[in-house]
Coordinates of C-alpha atoms and ligand atoms in Angstrom, one line a residue:
M1 CA 70.0 130.0 123.6
D2 CA 72.1 131.9 124.8
K3 CA 74.6 131.5 127.2
I4 CA 76.6 133.2 130.7
I5 CA 80.9 133.5 129.6
I6 CA 82.7 134.4 133.5
E7 CA 85.5 135.6 133.9
G8 CA 86.2 134.2 137.2
G9 CA 89.0 134.9 140.4
R10 CA 87.6 138.0 142.4
P11 CA 85.9 138.8 145.1
L12 CA 82.3 139.9 145.4
N13 CA 81.4 142.7 146.9
G14 CA 78.5 145.2 146.7
T15 CA 74.8 144.5 148.1
V16 CA 72.0 142.3 146.2
Q17 CA 68.0 143.1 145.9
I18 CA 66.6 140.5 146.1
S19 CA 63.4 139.7 144.0
G20 CA 59.5 137.8 145.2
A21 CA 60.3 134.7 146.0
K22 CA 59.2 131.6 142.3
N23 CA 58.0 129.7 145.2
A24 CA 55.7 131.2 146.5
A25 CA 54.7 133.3 143.8
L26 CA 53.1 130.6 141.6
P27 CA 51.2 128.7 143.7
I28 CA 49.5 132.5 144.7
L29 CA 48.6 132.7 141.0
A30 CA 47.6 129.7 141.0
A31 CA 45.3 130.6 144.2
T32 CA 43.4 133.9 141.2
L33 CA 41.3 130.9 140.8
L34 CA 39.0 129.9 143.3
T35 CA 37.2 133.2 142.8
G36 CA 35.8 135.7 139.7
G37 CA 37.3 139.6 140.9
V38 CA 41.1 141.9 140.6
H39 CA 43.4 141.0 141.8
R40 CA 46.7 142.2 143.2
L41 CA 50.6 141.0 143.5
H42 CA 52.7 143.0 143.8
N43 CA 56.6 141.8 144.3
V44 CA 55.9 138.7 141.8
P45 CA 59.6 138.0 140.5
P46 CA 59.5 138.7 136.1
L47 CA 60.8 135.1 135.2
R48 CA 60.8 132.8 132.7
D49 CA 58.5 130.5 135.1
I50 CA 55.9 133.2 136.4
R51 CA 55.8 133.4 131.8
T52 CA 54.6 130.3 132.0
A53 CA 52.3 130.3 135.1
K54 CA 50.1 134.0 132.9
T55 CA 50.0 132.0 130.0
L56 CA 48.9 128.7 131.3
L57 CA 46.2 131.6 133.6
Y58 CA 45.4 133.2 130.1
H59 CA 44.7 130.0 129.1
L60 CA 41.8 129.7 131.6
G61 CA 40.2 132.4 130.7
A62 CA 42.7 135.6 133.1
T63 CA 43.3 138.2 132.0
F64 CA 46.1 140.5 132.8
E65 CA 47.0 144.3 133.8
E66 CA 51.4 144.3 134.3
G67 CA 52.8 145.9 136.5
D68 CA 53.6 145.7 140.3
P69 CA 50.6 145.2 141.7
L70 CA 50.5 142.8 139.4
C71 CA 46.5 143.0 138.3
V72 CA 45.1 139.2 137.7
H73 CA 41.4 139.1 136.4
T74 CA 39.1 136.2 136.8
D75 CA 35.0 137.3 136.3
T76 CA 36.3 135.5 132.7
V77 CA 37.7 132.0 133.7
D78 CA 36.0 129.5 132.8
G79 CA 38.7 126.9 131.4
H80 CA 39.3 124.3 133.5
E81 CA 42.4 121.9 131.3
A82 CA 45.7 122.5 131.4
P83 CA 47.1 121.3 128.0
Y84 CA 50.6 119.5 127.8
D85 CA 52.4 121.6 126.0
L86 CA 52.1 124.0 129.0
V87 CA 52.1 121.4 132.0
K88 CA 55.1 120.2 130.3
T89 CA 57.3 123.3 130.0
M90 CA 56.7 123.9 134.2
R91 CA 55.6 121.5 136.1
A92 CA 54.7 123.6 138.6
S93 CA 51.5 124.1 136.3
V94 CA 50.1 121.1 138.3
L95 CA 48.9 123.7 140.8
V96 CA 45.6 124.7 139.3
L97 CA 44.1 121.4 140.1
G98 CA 43.1 122.1 143.3
P99 CA 42.3 125.6 142.5
L100 CA 39.4 124.6 139.5
V101 CA 38.0 121.3 141.0
A102 CA 37.2 123.9 144.8
R103 CA 36.2 126.5 142.4
F104 CA 34.5 124.4 139.0
K105 CA 34.2 120.5 140.3
R106 CA 36.1 119.4 137.1
A107 CA 39.8 119.8 136.6
R108 CA 41.2 118.4 133.8
V109 CA 44.9 118.8 134.0
S110 CA 47.7 117.5 132.0
L111 CA 49.9 114.7 134.1
P112 CA 53.9 116.2 134.6
G113 CA 56.4 114.1 133.2
G114 CA 59.8 113.4 134.3
C115 CA 62.1 115.9 135.3
A116 CA 65.9 115.9 135.1
I117 CA 66.2 115.6 139.1
G118 CA 64.1 112.6 139.7
A119 CA 59.8 111.2 138.5
R120 CA 58.3 113.2 140.4
P121 CA 55.2 112.4 140.7
I122 CA 51.4 113.7 142.2
N123 CA 49.9 110.3 143.1
L124 CA 49.5 112.2 146.7
H125 CA 47.8 115.5 144.8
L126 CA 45.9 113.2 143.9
S127 CA 44.8 110.7 147.1
G128 CA 44.6 114.0 148.9
L129 CA 42.3 114.9 146.1
E130 CA 40.0 111.3 146.8
R131 CA 39.9 112.1 150.0
L132 CA 38.3 114.9 149.5
G133 CA 35.4 113.1 147.8
V134 CA 37.6 114.0 143.8
R135 CA 37.5 111.5 141.6
I136 CA 40.6 111.7 139.8
D137 CA 40.8 109.0 136.1
L138 CA 43.7 109.1 134.2
K139 CA 43.1 109.1 130.8
H140 CA 45.7 109.3 127.8
G141 CA 47.9 111.1 129.8
Y142 CA 45.9 113.5 131.5
V143 CA 44.8 114.0 135.5
E144 CA 40.4 114.5 134.3
A145 CA 39.2 115.6 138.1
S146 CA 35.4 115.3 138.9
A147 CA 33.2 116.2 141.9
K148 CA 29.7 117.5 142.9
R149 CA 30.2 118.5 145.3
L150 CA 34.4 118.7 147.6
T151 CA 33.8 117.6 151.5
G152 CA 36.6 118.7 154.3
N153 CA 39.1 115.4 155.4
H154 CA 42.1 113.6 157.3
I155 CA 44.9 113.5 154.3
Y156 CA 48.1 112.3 155.9
F157 CA 51.1 112.3 153.8
D158 CA 53.8 110.3 153.9
I159 CA 56.1 112.0 152.6
P160 CA 55.8 116.3 153.2
T161 CA 54.6 117.5 149.3
V162 CA 55.5 120.6 149.0
T163 CA 53.0 121.5 146.2
G164 CA 51.3 118.4 147.3
T165 CA 50.1 120.8 150.5
A166 CA 49.6 123.4 148.8
N167 CA 47.3 121.7 146.5
L168 CA 45.0 120.1 148.8
M169 CA 45.0 123.8 150.9
M170 CA 43.8 125.2 147.7
A171 CA 40.9 122.2 147.2
A172 CA 39.8 122.0 151.1
V173 CA 39.2 126.4 151.6
L174 CA 36.0 125.8 149.5
A175 CA 35.1 122.1 150.7
E176 CA 32.9 121.8 153.5
G177 CA 33.2 120.6 156.5
Q178 CA 37.2 120.7 158.4
T179 CA 40.0 119.7 156.9
V180 CA 42.8 118.5 158.6
I181 CA 46.9 117.8 156.7
E182 CA 49.0 116.4 158.7
N183 CA 52.8 115.4 157.8
A184 CA 52.0 119.1 155.7
A185 CA 55.5 120.8 154.4
R186 CA 56.1 124.1 156.1
E187 CA 58.3 125.6 153.7
P188 CA 57.9 129.2 154.1
E189 CA 56.5 129.6 150.4
V190 CA 53.8 127.8 151.7
V191 CA 53.2 129.7 154.9
D192 CA 53.0 132.5 152.1
L193 CA 50.2 131.0 150.6
A194 CA 48.4 130.3 153.6
H195 CA 48.2 134.4 154.5
C196 CA 47.9 134.9 151.5
L197 CA 44.1 132.8 151.5
N198 CA 43.3 134.0 154.4
N199 CA 42.8 137.4 153.6
M200 CA 41.2 136.1 150.6
G201 CA 38.7 135.0 153.3
A202 CA 39.5 131.4 154.5
C203 CA 40.6 129.8 157.8
I204 CA 43.5 128.3 157.5
S205 CA 45.9 128.0 160.6
G206 CA 49.0 125.5 162.0
V207 CA 50.8 127.2 158.9
G208 CA 54.3 126.2 159.9
S209 CA 53.6 122.7 161.6
S210 CA 53.3 119.6 160.4
I211 CA 49.5 119.6 161.0
I212 CA 47.2 122.4 159.0
T213 CA 43.7 122.6 159.2
I214 CA 41.4 124.1 157.2
E215 CA 37.9 124.8 158.0
G216 CA 35.7 125.2 154.7
V217 CA 34.0 128.0 154.0
S218 CA 31.6 129.4 150.9
K219 CA 33.1 132.0 149.6
L220 CA 36.5 134.3 148.8
Q221 CA 37.3 137.6 147.6
P222 CA 40.0 138.8 146.0
M223 CA 43.2 138.4 147.2
D224 CA 45.8 141.8 147.5
H225 CA 49.3 139.7 148.7
F226 CA 53.1 141.0 149.0
V227 CA 55.1 137.6 147.9
M228 CA 58.1 137.0 150.5
P229 CA 61.7 137.8 148.9
D230 CA 63.2 134.9 147.7
R231 CA 65.4 132.2 150.5
I232 CA 66.9 129.7 147.5
E233 CA 67.9 133.6 144.9
A234 CA 68.9 134.9 148.1
A235 CA 71.0 132.0 150.0
T236 CA 73.1 131.9 146.4
Y237 CA 74.2 135.2 146.7
L238 CA 74.8 134.6 150.3
T239 CA 77.1 131.2 148.4
A240 CA 78.9 134.1 146.1
A241 CA 80.1 135.3 148.7
G242 CA 81.5 132.6 150.0
I243 CA 83.4 130.8 146.3
T244 CA 84.7 134.2 145.8
R245 CA 86.1 135.0 149.4
G246 CA 84.1 138.5 149.4
E247 CA 81.2 141.0 151.4
I248 CA 77.9 140.6 150.1
T249 CA 75.1 142.1 151.1
I250 CA 71.1 140.9 150.4
T251 CA 67.7 142.5 150.9
P252 CA 65.4 142.2 151.3
C253 CA 65.6 139.0 153.1
I254 CA 64.0 137.1 156.3
S255 CA 66.9 135.5 157.9
D256 CA 64.8 133.2 159.6
H257 CA 63.7 131.7 156.2
L258 CA 68.0 130.9 155.8
E259 CA 68.8 129.8 159.3
A260 CA 69.9 126.3 157.8
V261 CA 71.9 127.5 155.3
I262 CA 73.6 130.2 157.0
H263 CA 74.2 127.7 160.0
K264 CA 76.2 125.6 157.0
L265 CA 77.9 128.8 155.9
E266 CA 79.5 129.3 159.2
Q267 CA 80.5 126.0 159.2
A268 CA 82.3 126.2 156.6
G269 CA 83.8 130.0 157.7
M270 CA 81.5 132.7 157.2
K271 CA 80.9 135.5 159.0
F272 CA 77.4 137.1 159.1
E273 CA 76.2 139.6 159.9
I274 CA 72.2 140.3 160.1
S275 CA 70.1 142.9 160.6
E276 CA 66.2 143.7 159.4
G277 CA 65.5 142.8 156.1
S278 CA 69.3 142.4 155.1
I279 CA 72.2 140.5 155.5
K280 CA 75.8 140.9 155.4
S281 CA 77.6 137.5 154.4
V282 CA 81.7 137.6 154.6
G283 CA 83.8 135.0 152.9
G284 CA 86.3 133.5 155.5
E285 CA 90.0 133.0 153.3
V286 CA 89.8 129.9 153.9
I287 CA 86.4 127.3 153.5
R288 CA 86.4 124.8 155.9
S289 CA 84.5 121.5 154.4
I290 CA 81.4 120.3 155.9
D291 CA 78.5 118.0 156.1
I292 CA 75.7 118.5 154.4
K293 CA 71.9 116.6 154.9
T294 CA 69.6 117.6 152.6
N295 CA 65.6 118.1 154.5
P296 CA 62.4 119.2 153.6
Y297 CA 61.9 122.5 156.1
P298 CA 63.2 124.1 158.2
G299 CA 66.5 121.8 157.2
F300 CA 68.2 121.6 155.1
P301 CA 67.1 123.3 151.3
T302 CA 67.8 120.5 148.1
D303 CA 67.3 123.8 146.4
M304 CA 71.1 125.0 147.8
Q305 CA 72.8 121.9 147.5
A306 CA 74.2 122.0 143.6
Q307 CA 76.0 125.9 144.7
I308 CA 77.5 124.6 148.2
M309 CA 78.0 121.8 146.7
A310 CA 80.6 123.9 144.0
M311 CA 82.0 125.9 147.0
M312 CA 83.1 122.8 149.2
C313 CA 85.3 122.5 145.7
L314 CA 87.3 124.5 147.2
A315 CA 87.3 124.2 150.3
E316 CA 89.7 122.5 152.4
G317 CA 89.5 118.7 153.4
Q318 CA 86.4 116.5 152.1
S319 CA 83.0 117.5 152.2
I320 CA 79.5 113.9 151.8
I321 CA 77.0 115.8 150.2
T322 CA 73.7 113.7 150.7
E323 CA 70.7 114.5 149.1
K324 CA 67.8 112.8 150.7
I325 CA 64.7 114.8 148.4
F326 CA 64.7 114.1 144.8
E327 CA 67.0 110.8 143.2
N328 CA 68.8 112.4 141.2
R329 CA 70.0 115.6 141.7
F330 CA 73.9 115.5 140.5
M331 CA 74.2 116.7 137.0
H332 CA 76.4 119.3 138.3
V333 CA 78.8 116.8 139.8
S334 CA 79.9 116.4 135.9
E335 CA 80.3 120.2 135.2
L336 CA 82.1 120.1 137.2
K337 CA 84.2 117.8 137.2
R338 CA 85.0 119.8 134.2
M339 CA 86.2 122.9 136.0
G340 CA 88.4 120.1 137.9
A341 CA 86.6 119.9 140.7
D342 CA 87.7 116.2 142.4
I343 CA 83.5 114.5 143.2
S344 CA 83.1 111.0 143.9
I345 CA 79.5 109.4 143.8
E346 CA 78.1 107.2 145.5
G347 CA 74.0 106.4 145.7
N348 CA 72.3 109.2 146.8
T349 CA 75.4 111.0 148.4
A350 CA 78.8 113.1 146.8
V351 CA 82.8 112.8 148.3
V352 CA 83.4 115.8 148.4
R353 CA 87.3 116.5 148.3
G354 CA 88.5 120.3 148.3
R355 CA 91.4 121.6 145.8
P356 CA 93.4 125.0 145.8
T357 CA 91.6 125.7 142.1
L358 CA 89.4 125.3 140.1
Q359 CA 90.1 125.8 136.0
G360 CA 87.0 127.7 133.7
A361 CA 85.7 125.5 131.7
P362 CA 82.7 125.4 128.7
V363 CA 79.5 124.5 130.4
M364 CA 76.6 122.9 130.0
A365 CA 73.4 124.2 131.8
T366 CA 71.7 120.9 133.5
D367 CA 68.3 122.1 135.6
L368 CA 67.4 125.2 137.4
R369 CA 70.1 125.2 140.4
A370 CA 72.6 122.8 138.4
S371 CA 72.8 125.7 136.5
A372 CA 72.7 128.6 139.3
S373 CA 76.0 126.3 140.7
L374 CA 77.9 126.3 137.5
V375 CA 77.6 130.6 137.9
L376 CA 78.7 130.3 141.2
A377 CA 81.8 127.8 140.7
G378 CA 82.8 130.0 137.2
L379 CA 82.9 133.1 139.6
A380 CA 85.5 131.1 141.9
A381 CA 88.1 129.6 138.4
E382 CA 90.6 130.7 136.9
G383 CA 89.8 131.6 133.7
T384 CA 87.0 131.6 131.8
T385 CA 84.1 129.6 131.9
E386 CA 81.0 129.7 129.3
V387 CA 78.0 128.0 131.0
S388 CA 75.1 127.2 128.3
R389 CA 71.2 126.7 127.9
V390 CA 71.4 129.6 130.6
Y391 CA 67.4 129.2 130.0
H392 CA 68.0 127.2 132.8
L393 CA 68.3 129.8 135.4
D394 CA 66.3 132.7 133.7
R395 CA 63.0 129.8 135.2
G396 CA 64.7 131.2 138.8
Y397 CA 67.1 133.6 138.6
E398 CA 65.7 137.2 138.0
G399 CA 68.2 139.6 136.4
L400 CA 71.5 137.1 137.8
E401 CA 74.2 138.5 134.6
E402 CA 73.5 142.5 135.9
K403 CA 72.9 141.7 139.8
L404 CA 76.4 140.0 139.7
R405 CA 78.0 142.6 137.6
G406 CA 76.5 144.8 140.2
V407 CA 79.3 143.1 142.9
G408 CA 82.0 143.2 140.6
A409 CA 81.4 140.6 138.6
R410 CA 82.8 140.7 134.6
I411 CA 79.6 138.0 133.6
E412 CA 78.3 138.8 130.3
R413 CA 75.2 137.2 128.6
V414 CA 75.8 136.3 124.4
K415 CA 73.5 134.6 121.8
E416 CA 74.8 130.9 121.0
Ligands
EPZ501 C1 59.3 122.2 145.1 O1 58.7 121.1 144.1 C2 59.7 122.7 144.4 N1 58.8 123.6 142.7 C3 61.0 122.1 144.0 O2 62.0 123.2 144.2 C4 61.6 122.0 145.6 O3 63.5 121.5 145.1 C5 60.6 120.9 146.5 O4 59.7 121.4 146.3 C6 61.5 120.7 147.1 O5 61.5 121.8 148.8 C7 57.9 124.6 143.8 O6 57.4 124.7 144.6 C8 57.4 125.0 142.5 P1 57.5 118.1 146.5 P2 57.9 119.7 144.3 O7 56.3 117.5 146.4 O8 56.9 120.4 145.5 C9 58.6 113.7 146.1 C10 63.8 125.0 142.6 O9 64.3 124.6 142.1 N2 56.3 113.0 146.3 O10 57.9 118.6 147.9 O11 57.8 118.9 143.6 C11 58.4 113.8 145.0 O12 59.4 113.0 144.7 C12 62.2 123.1 142.1 O13 63.1 125.8 142.2 C13 56.4 112.2 145.5 O14 56.6 110.7 145.4 O15 58.3 119.0 146.3 C14 59.6 114.2 146.5 O16 60.6 112.9 146.1 C15 62.8 122.2 141.8 N3 53.8 112.3 146.1 C16 59.8 114.4 147.3 O17 58.0 114.4 147.8 C17 53.6 113.4 145.4 O18 52.7 113.5 144.8 C18 59.3 116.1 147.7 O19 58.8 116.6 147.0 C19 54.4 114.4 145.5 C20 56.2 114.9 146.3

């Protein structure tokens, strides 16, 4: 397993190129299953999770022409099973459920187990599919889904689930009649998927709001889609400028996607220059403590909670960070404390008392965004930080070391 070694204490300065969004590319790759033909996907990020998704599609019968665009041939798709050994490595594999039942009227998908950050059940995905006339049986750790036909219906989500909304949109686009999804997720990645589906011939309206309406159609065309830039990767690099008191320009990006993050980083003392497709972030001399609650979009994203906590470890004063989406997303706290951070957890709330410095230390990554948090802390810490188990990072950050070296970080990856 690789590890990343960082010599901290240097302000970062320069420009970082932002890759395509992992959490948009994953449902869009699944959407290629909805029809045969040759699909063209532009700006797909070369990440570990994307490779896993391609392996799953290959297992189902798809073939690929690598490159940008990535071409996905789905005439040969004849499988309907997502096996445990793939789903256990990436829970987003569950996104094939909707497209498979839409096109083939059956699917057998391993139930994703829990994960480091929480139980993350898929009950809302399954109850939504049942509303469309899909029979769901849970057998031997698998979801067995089948239907004579899919019929549009009214679906209400207790929680605005991101992949649940994606799955049900993809199931409904070929159903007979109208489907309304109420309390739908509003995340930009869901909007990007809906734009892609509409370009394939679907009839979806209301995306970006909490009520999405889908008029079923009989056939779709292959996609030709440009994946949106990754807003969480972008926000991570904005935070890198804040924690090192440097100056980083990120491009391409869509500033509307980053409003909640920019608002909070401004409260923390950062300054921003926003122009078409790029954002220049300037770290303040003093990092001010702030209170944060994670919420569904357009609220502050849970996928940025760990990263901004690292920055608050160096703030003046006390910050209260409340994680309202997942029940166990503080795995980075114990590692940050090994670097000298003063953090105490009370339920789903972390109380962060800022300190003047952090010390470099050997730390261990536990999940994707916790890993990013530890890298950020290492960039600001005094001395050397070694982050082990960086395969977590590779799931969601393309070329992290190169991008950080490009703005002056002393960072390298070594074989452990
Ligand atoms: C997506 O996960 C993202 N993953 C996550 O990003 C992100 O943290 C999360 O949305 C929240 O924004 C992808 O898009 C591939 P949810 P998802 O369903 O869809 C509960 C990353 O770092 N819930 O919106 O799995 C669930 O337990 C990853 O890139 C149910 O109870 O998240 C959670 O508490 C990590 N029943 C809440 O809803 C369900 O059927 C939100 O989960 C579904 C969800």
